[in-house]
Coordinates of C-alpha atoms in Angstrom, one line a residue:
Chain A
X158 CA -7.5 15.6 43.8
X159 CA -5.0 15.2 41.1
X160 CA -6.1 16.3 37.3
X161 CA -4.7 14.9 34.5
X162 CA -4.9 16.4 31.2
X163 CA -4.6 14.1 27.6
X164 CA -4.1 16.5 25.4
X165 CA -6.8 15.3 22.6
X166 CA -6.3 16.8 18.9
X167 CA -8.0 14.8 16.8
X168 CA -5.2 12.3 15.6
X169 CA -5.3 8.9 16.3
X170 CA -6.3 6.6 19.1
X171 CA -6.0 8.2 23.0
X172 CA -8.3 5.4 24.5
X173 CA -5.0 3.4 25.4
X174 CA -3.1 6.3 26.9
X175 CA -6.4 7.3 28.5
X176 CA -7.1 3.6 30.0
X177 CA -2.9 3.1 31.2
X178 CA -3.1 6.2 33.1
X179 CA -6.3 5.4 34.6
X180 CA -4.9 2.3 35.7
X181 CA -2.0 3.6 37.3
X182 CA -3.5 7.2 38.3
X183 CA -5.5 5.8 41.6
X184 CA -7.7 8.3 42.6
X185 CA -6.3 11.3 40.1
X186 CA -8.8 12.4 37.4
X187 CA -8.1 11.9 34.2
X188 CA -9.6 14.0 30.8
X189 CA -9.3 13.1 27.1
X190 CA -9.9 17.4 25.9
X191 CA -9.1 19.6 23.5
X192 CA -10.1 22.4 25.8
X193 CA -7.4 24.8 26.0
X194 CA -9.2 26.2 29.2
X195 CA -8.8 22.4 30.6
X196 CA -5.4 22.2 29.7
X197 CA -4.6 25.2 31.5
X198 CA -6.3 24.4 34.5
X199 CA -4.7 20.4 35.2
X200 CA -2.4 19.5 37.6
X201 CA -1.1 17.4 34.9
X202 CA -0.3 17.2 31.3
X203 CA 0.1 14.2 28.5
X204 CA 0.7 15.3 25.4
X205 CA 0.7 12.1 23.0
X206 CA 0.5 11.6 19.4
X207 CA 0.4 9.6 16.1
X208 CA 0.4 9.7 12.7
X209 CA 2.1 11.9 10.5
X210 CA 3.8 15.1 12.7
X211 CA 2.5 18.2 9.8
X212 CA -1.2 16.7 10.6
X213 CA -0.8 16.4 14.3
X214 CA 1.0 20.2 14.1
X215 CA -2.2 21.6 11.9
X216 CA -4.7 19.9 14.5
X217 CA -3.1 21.1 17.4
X218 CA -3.3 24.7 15.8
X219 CA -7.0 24.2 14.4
X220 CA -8.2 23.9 17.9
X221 CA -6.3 26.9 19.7
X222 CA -4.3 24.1 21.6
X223 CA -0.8 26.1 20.8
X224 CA -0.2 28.7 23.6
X225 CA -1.7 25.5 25.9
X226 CA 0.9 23.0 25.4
X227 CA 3.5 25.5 25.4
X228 CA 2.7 27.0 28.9
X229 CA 1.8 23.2 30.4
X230 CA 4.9 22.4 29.2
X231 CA 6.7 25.5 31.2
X232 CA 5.2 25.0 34.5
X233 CA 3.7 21.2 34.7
X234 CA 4.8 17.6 34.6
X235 CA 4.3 17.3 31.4
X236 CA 4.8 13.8 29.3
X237 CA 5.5 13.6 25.5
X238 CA 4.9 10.6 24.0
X239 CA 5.6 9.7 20.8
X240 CA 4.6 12.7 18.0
X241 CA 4.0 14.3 21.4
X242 CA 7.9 14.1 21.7
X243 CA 8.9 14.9 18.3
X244 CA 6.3 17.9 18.5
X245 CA 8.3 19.6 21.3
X246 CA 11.5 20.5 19.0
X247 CA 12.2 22.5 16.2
X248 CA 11.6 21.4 13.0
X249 CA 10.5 17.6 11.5
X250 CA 12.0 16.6 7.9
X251 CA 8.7 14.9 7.6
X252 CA 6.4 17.4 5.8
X253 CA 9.4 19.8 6.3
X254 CA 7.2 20.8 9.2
X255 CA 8.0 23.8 12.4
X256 CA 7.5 22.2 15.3
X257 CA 7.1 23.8 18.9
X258 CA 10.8 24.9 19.3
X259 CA 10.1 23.7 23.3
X260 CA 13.5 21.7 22.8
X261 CA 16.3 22.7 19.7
X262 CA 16.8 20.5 17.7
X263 CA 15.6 18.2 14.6
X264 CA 13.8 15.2 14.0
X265 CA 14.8 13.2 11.3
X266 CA 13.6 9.9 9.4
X267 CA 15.6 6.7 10.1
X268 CA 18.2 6.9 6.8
X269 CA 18.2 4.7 4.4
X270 CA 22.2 3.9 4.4
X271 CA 22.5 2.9 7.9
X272 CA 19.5 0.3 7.9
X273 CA 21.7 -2.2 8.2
X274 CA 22.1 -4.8 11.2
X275 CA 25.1 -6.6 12.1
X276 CA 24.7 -9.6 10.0
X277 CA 24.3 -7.1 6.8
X278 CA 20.5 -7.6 6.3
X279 CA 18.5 -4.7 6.0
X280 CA 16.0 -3.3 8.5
X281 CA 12.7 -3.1 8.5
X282 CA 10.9 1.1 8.5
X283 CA 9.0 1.7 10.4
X284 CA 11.0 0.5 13.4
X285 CA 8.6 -1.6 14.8
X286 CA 8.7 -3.5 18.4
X287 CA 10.1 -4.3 21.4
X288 CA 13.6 -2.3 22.0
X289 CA 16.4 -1.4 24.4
X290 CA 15.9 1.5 26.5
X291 CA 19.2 2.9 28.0
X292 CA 19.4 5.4 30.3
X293 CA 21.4 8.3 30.5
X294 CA 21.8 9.3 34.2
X295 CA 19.2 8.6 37.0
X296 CA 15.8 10.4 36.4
X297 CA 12.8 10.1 38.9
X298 CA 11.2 8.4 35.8
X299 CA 13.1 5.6 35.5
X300 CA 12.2 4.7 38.8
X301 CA 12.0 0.7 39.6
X302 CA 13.0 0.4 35.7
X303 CA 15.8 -1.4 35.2
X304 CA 18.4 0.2 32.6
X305 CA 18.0 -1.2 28.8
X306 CA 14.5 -2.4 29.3
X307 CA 12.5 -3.1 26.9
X308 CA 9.3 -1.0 25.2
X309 CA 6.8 -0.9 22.4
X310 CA 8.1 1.4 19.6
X311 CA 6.5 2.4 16.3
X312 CA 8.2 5.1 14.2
X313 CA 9.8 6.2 11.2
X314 CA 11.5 9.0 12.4
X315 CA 13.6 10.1 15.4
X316 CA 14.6 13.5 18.0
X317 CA 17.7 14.9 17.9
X318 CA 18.7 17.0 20.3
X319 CA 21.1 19.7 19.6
X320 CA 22.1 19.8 23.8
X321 CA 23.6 16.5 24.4
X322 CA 22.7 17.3 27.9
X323 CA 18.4 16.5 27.5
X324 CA 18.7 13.2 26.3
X325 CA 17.2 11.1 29.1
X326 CA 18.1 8.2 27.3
X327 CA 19.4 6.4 24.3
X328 CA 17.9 3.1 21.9
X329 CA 20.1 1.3 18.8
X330 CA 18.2 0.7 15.8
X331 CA 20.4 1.0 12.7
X332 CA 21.9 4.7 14.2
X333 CA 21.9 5.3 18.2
X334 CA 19.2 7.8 18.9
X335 CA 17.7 9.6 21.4
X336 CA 14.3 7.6 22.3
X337 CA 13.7 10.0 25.3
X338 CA 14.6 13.5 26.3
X339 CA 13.9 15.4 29.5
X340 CA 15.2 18.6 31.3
X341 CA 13.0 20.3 34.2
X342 CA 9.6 19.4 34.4
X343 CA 9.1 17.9 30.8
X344 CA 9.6 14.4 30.1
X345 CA 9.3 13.1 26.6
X346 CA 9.5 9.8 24.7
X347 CA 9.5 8.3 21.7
X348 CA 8.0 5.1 22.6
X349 CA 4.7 4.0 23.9
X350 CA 4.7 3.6 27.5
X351 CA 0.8 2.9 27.4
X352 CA 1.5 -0.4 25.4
X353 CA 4.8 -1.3 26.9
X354 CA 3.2 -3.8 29.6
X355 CA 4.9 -3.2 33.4
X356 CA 7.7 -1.2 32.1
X357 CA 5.0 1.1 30.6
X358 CA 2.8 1.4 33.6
X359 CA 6.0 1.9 35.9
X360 CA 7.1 4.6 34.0
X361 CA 3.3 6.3 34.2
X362 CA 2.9 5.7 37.9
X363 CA 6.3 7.2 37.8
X364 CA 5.2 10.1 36.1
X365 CA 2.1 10.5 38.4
X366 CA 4.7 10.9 41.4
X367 CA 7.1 13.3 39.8
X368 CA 6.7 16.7 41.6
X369 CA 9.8 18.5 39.5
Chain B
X271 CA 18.6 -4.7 19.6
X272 CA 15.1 -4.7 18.0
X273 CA 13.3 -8.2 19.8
X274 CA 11.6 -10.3 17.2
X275 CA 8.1 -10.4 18.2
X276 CA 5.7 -13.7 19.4
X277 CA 2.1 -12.7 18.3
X278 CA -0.5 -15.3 19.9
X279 CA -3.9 -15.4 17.9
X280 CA -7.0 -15.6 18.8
X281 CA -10.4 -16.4 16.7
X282 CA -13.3 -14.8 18.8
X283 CA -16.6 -15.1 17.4
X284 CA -19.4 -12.9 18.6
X285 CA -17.3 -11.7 21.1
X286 CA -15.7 -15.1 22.5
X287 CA -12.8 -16.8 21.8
X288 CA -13.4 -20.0 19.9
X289 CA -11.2 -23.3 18.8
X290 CA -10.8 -23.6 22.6
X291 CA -8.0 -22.1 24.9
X292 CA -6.6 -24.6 27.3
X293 CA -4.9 -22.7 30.1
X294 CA -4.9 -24.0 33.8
X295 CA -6.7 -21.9 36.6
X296 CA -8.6 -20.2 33.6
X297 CA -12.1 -19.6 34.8
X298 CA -13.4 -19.2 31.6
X299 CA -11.4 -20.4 28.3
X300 CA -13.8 -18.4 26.4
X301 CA -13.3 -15.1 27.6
X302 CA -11.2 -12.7 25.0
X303 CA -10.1 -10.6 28.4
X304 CA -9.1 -13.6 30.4
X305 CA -7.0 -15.2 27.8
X306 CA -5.4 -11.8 26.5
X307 CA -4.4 -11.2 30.0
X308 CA -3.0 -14.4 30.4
X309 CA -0.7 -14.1 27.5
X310 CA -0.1 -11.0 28.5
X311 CA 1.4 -12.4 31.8
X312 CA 2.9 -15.0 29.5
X313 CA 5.1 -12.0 27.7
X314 CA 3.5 -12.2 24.4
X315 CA 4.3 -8.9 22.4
X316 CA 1.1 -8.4 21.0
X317 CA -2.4 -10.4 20.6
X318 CA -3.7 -10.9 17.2
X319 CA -7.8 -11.2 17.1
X320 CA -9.4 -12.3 14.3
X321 CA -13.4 -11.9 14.1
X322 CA -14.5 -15.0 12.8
X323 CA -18.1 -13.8 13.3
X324 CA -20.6 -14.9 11.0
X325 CA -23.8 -13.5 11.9
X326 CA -23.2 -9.4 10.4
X327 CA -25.7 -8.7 13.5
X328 CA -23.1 -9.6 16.1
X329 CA -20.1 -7.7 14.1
X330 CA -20.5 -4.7 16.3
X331 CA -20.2 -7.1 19.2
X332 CA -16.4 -7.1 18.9
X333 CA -16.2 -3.4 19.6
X334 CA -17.5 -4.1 23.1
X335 CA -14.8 -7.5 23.6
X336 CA -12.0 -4.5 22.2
X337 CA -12.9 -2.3 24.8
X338 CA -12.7 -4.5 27.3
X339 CA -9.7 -5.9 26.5
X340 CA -8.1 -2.4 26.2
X341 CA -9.0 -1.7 29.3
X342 CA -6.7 -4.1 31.0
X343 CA -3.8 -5.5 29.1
X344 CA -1.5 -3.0 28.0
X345 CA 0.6 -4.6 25.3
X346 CA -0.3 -4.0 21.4
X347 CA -3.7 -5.4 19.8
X348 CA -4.5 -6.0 16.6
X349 CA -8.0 -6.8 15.1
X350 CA -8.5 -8.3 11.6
X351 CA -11.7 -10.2 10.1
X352 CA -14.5 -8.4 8.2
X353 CA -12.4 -5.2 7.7
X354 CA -13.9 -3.2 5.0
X355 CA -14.4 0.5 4.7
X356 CA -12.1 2.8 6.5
X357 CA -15.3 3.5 8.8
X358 CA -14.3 -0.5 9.9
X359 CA -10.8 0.8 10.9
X360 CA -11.8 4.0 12.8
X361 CA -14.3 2.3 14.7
X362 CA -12.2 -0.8 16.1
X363 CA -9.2 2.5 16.8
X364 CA -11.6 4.1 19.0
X365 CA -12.1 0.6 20.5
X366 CA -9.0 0.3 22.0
X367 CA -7.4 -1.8 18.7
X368 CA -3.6 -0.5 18.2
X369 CA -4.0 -1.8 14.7
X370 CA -6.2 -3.2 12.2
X371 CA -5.9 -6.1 9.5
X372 CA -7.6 -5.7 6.2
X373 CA -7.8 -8.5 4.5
X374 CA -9.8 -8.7 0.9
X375 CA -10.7 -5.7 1.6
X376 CA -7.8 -4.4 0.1
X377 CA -8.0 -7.1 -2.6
X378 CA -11.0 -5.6 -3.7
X379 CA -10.7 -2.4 -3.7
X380 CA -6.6 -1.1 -2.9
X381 CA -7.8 2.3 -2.6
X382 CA -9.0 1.2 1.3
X383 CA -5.5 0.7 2.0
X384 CA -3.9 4.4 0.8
X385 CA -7.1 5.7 2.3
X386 CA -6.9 4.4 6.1
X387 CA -3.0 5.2 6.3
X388 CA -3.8 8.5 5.2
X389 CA -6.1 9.3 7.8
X390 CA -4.6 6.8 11.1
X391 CA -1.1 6.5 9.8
X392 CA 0.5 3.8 8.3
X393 CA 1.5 2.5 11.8
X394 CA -2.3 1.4 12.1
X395 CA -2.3 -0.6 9.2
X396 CA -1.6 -4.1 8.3
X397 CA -2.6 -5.5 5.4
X398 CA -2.9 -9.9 5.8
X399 CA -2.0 -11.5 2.3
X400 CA -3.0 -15.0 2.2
X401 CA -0.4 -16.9 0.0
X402 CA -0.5 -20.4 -2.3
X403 CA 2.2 -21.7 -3.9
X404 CA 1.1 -22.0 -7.9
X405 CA 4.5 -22.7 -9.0
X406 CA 8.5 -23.2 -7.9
X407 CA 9.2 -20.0 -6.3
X408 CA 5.9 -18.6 -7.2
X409 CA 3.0 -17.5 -5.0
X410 CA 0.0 -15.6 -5.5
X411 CA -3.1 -14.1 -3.2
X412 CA -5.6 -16.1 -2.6
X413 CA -9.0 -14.7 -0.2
X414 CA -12.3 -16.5 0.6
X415 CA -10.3 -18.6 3.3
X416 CA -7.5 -19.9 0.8
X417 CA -11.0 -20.5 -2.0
X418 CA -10.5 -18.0 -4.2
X419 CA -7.4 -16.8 -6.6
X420 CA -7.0 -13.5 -7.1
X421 CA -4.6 -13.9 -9.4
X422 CA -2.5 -11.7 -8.2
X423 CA 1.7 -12.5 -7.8
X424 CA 2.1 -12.3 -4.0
X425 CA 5.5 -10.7 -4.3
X426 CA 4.0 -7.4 -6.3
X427 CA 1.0 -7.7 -4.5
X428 CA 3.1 -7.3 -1.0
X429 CA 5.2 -4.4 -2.6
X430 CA 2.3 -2.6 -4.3
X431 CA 0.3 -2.3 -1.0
X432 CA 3.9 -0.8 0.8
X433 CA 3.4 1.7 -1.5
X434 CA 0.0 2.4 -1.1
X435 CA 1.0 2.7 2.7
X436 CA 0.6 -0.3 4.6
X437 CA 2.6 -0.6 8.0
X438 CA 2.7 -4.1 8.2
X439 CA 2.6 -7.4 6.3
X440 CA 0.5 -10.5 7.7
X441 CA 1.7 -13.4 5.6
X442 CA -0.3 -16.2 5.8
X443 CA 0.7 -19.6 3.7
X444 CA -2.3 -21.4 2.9
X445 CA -0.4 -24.5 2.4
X446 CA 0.5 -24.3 5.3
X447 CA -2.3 -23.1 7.7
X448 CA -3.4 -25.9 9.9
X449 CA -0.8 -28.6 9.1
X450 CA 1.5 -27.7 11.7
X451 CA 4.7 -28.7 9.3
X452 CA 6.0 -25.3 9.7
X453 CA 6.3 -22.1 8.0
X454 CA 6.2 -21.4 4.2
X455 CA 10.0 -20.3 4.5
X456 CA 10.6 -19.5 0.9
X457 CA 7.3 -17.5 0.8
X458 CA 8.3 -15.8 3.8
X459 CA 11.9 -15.0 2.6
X460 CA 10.5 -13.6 -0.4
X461 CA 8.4 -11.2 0.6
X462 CA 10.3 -10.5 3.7
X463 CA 13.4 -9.3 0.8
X464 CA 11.0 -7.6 -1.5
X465 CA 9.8 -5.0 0.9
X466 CA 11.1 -2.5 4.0
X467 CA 8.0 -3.0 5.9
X468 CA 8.1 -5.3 8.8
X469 CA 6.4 -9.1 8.2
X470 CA 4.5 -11.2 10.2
X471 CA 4.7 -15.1 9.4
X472 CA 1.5 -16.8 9.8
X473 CA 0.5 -20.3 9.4
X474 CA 1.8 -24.0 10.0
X475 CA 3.5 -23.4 13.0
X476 CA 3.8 -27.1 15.7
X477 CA 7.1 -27.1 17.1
X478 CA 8.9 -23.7 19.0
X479 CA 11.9 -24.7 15.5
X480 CA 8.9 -23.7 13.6
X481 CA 9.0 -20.2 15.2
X482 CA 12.7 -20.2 15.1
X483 CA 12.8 -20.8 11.4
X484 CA 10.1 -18.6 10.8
X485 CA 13.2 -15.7 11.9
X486 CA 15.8 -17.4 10.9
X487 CA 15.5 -18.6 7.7
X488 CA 12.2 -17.0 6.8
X489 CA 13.8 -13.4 7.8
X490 CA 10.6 -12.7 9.3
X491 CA 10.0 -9.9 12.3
X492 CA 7.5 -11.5 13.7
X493 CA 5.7 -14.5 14.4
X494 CA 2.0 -15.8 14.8
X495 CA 0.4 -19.1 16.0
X496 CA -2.2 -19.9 17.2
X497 CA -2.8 -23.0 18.3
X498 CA 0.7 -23.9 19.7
X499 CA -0.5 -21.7 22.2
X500 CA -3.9 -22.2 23.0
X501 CA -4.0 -26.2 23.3
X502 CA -0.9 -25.5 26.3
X503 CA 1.5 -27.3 24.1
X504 CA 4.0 -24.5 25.0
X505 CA 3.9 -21.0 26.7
X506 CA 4.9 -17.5 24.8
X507 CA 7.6 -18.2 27.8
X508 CA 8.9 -21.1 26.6
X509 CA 8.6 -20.0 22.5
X510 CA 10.9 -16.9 23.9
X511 CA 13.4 -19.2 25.8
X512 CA 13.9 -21.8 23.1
X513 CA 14.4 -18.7 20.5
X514 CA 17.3 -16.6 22.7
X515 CA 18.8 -20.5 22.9
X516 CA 19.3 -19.8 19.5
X517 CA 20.8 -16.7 19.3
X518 CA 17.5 -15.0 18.3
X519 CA 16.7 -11.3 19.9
X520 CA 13.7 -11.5 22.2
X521 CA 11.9 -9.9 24.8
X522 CA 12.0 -11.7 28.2

């Protein structure tokens, strides 16, 4: 039997993530833990977040859960979402934070000068809502998605990727940026498939089926 | 594009949805899973509940109806109503709520609003204003159901708690609420300007233009209503269709 591991730090809400997967996962196991030990041991791994990324980075580190997500994140299917994603790179200009260096690159907060839509009125931070999700290349993940769907977003900041190359695909707000990066067994967004209705749940089963 | 959001509401009172939901093939009208699940199917964006409860021994009730819901319909939820220490907020989180309304609450004492964004994130967070007209161009915060005045000018009032860390605005025009003759579009408008956090326009919605306008003209980024939706007047479908008519960004 399948084991699934939610990568539990202390920040935030993991009940939805927890139930979406259960509902997709069939017969798979799944386990809310801070457990290093349990991390280790899954088949395998969600790493989400929310919040503010220098709290999520100092829980993660409180509870030993550092060498865990890096080696899960090596070897495993391993799903990012949301802080989860921005976690996985270098180095956040919120809190001027390190991050987990798993991808190179930055992640930055949506600038001020380029909140501007197309009829010159000013958008809203955080970006908040239902957007566009364009794909870049086929991905066993986007399976039975159909390109520029729509999912549930909330953030104030962004990845991005210094290799062109991981972006997994791309979302307009403002700027065009990276709202989901993948290469080998890691997949990573910045939305929340666990609130994004079908397209969410398609994307989880997805990732319950991906043997990278 | 970003889609404006529709953002049914629902009043649940010891854990069941009251003023009625009138849905065919609904088994039960006043079940808070049944009727999220069918606006889910619907393509609502989110589902407002508000805990009308009156009895403070059936308060922890709408944990359980949170839970529940949570279980099964995977698009954002937001619970508001009797919101008052930032014990409230963690409690209806660990629920299953993806965010949570404070209401006067934060009238009372601001510090509740800087102290639950701090510890959930501002992204948790929205903060209801309910609004009155007290002069041309001039609104101010009203709580107690529209009975009380705080005083307070809505338009500082809407910036001061952005500062103080509120991811949201629920703007709800007391003139308005209930009438059915539309949105407060100048209130809406001006807050909407005076702030970089999204808004939510509550109150006086009875025609899909109404929800149009509310975007529109009113510059809002999302809507609520209530009972446009309940009484089967229209479907989030329909509210979606009529708006993309009219050039508005949706999800459908």
């Amino acid at each position: 039997m399948t084991d699934v591991a939610v990568i539990d730090y202390g920040m935030g809400n993991l009940r939805s993530v927890e139930k979406a997967i259960e509902h997709v996962a069939g017969s798979a196991k799944v386990r809310v833990t801070d457990d290093p030990d349990v991390v280790m041991r899954a088949d395998r791994v969600v790493f989400p977040g929310q919040g503010a990324m220098p709290d999520c980075m100092a829980e993660m580190e409180a509870r030993g859960l550092h060498q865990a997500v890096v080696a899960a994140a090596a070897q495993k299917p391993f799903l990012g979402i949301c802080i989860g994603q921005q976690m996985l790179f270098d180095h956040s200009q919120e809190g001027d934070v390190t991050g987990l260096g798993i991808f190179a690159g930055q992640v930055r907060r949506f600038p001020d000068d380029k909140m501007i839509d197309a009829a010159g009125l000013r958008l809203k931070v955080p970006h908040m809502g239902w957007n566009e999700v364009w794909h870049h290349g086929e991905h066993p993940l986007w399976r039975d998605i159909p390109d520029g769907d729509r999912f549930y977003f909330v953030h104030s900041y962004y990845v991005d990727p210094e290799d062109p190359a991981v972006t997994a695909a791309h979302t307009d707000y403002g700027l065009r940026f990276t709202s989901a990066v993948a290469r080998d067994n890691i997949f990573a967004v910045q939305f929340h498939p666990e609130k994004s209705a079908r397209a969410g749940l398609q994307l989880l089963t997805n990732f319950m089926h991906w043997n990278p | 594009m970003l889609a404006k959001r529709i953002i049914p509401c629902l009043d649940v009172s010891a854990g069941r949805v009251v003023k009625g939901v009138n849905f065919v093939e609904l088994r039960d009208a006043g079940d808070p899973v049944e009727v999220a699940r069918r606006y889910d199917e619907q393509g609502a964006d989110e589902i407002t509940f508000l805990d009308i409860t009156a009895s403070s021994d059936d308060r922890d009730i709408i944990l359980h109806m949170v839970e529940h819901v949570a279980e099964q319909v995977f698009i954002p939820l937001t619970v508001g109503g009797g919101v008052r220490t930032v014990a409230d907020v963690r409690r209806l989180l660990n629920a299953g709520a993806d965010k949570v309304s404070i209401n006067t609450a934060a009238v009372t004492n601001p510090d509740i609003v800087a102290e639950a964004s701090g510890k959930v994130g501002s992204q948790c967070i929205v903060v209801a204003i309910d609004a009155k007209q007290t002069a041309p161009g001039k609104w101010e915060v009203f709580t107690h159901g529209g009975r009380r005045n705080t005083g307070l000018d809505a338009i500082a009032w809407a910036q001061r708690i952005e500062a103080l860390g509120a991811g949201e605005i629920l703007l709800t025009s007391m003139d308005r609420d209930g009438t059915k003759n539309g949105f407060d579009l100048g209130l809406t408008r001006a807050i909407s300007d005076a702030v970089r956090i999204p808004i939510i326009a509550s109150g006086g919605v009875g025609t899909l233009e109404h929800l149009a306008q509310g975007v529109s003209e009113g510059r809002a980024d999302a809507v609520l209503a209530a009972s446009i939706f309940h009484f089967g007047q229209h479907t989030v479908q329909e509210a979606k269709t009529y708006m993309r008519e009219r050039g508005i960004e949706v999800r459908l």
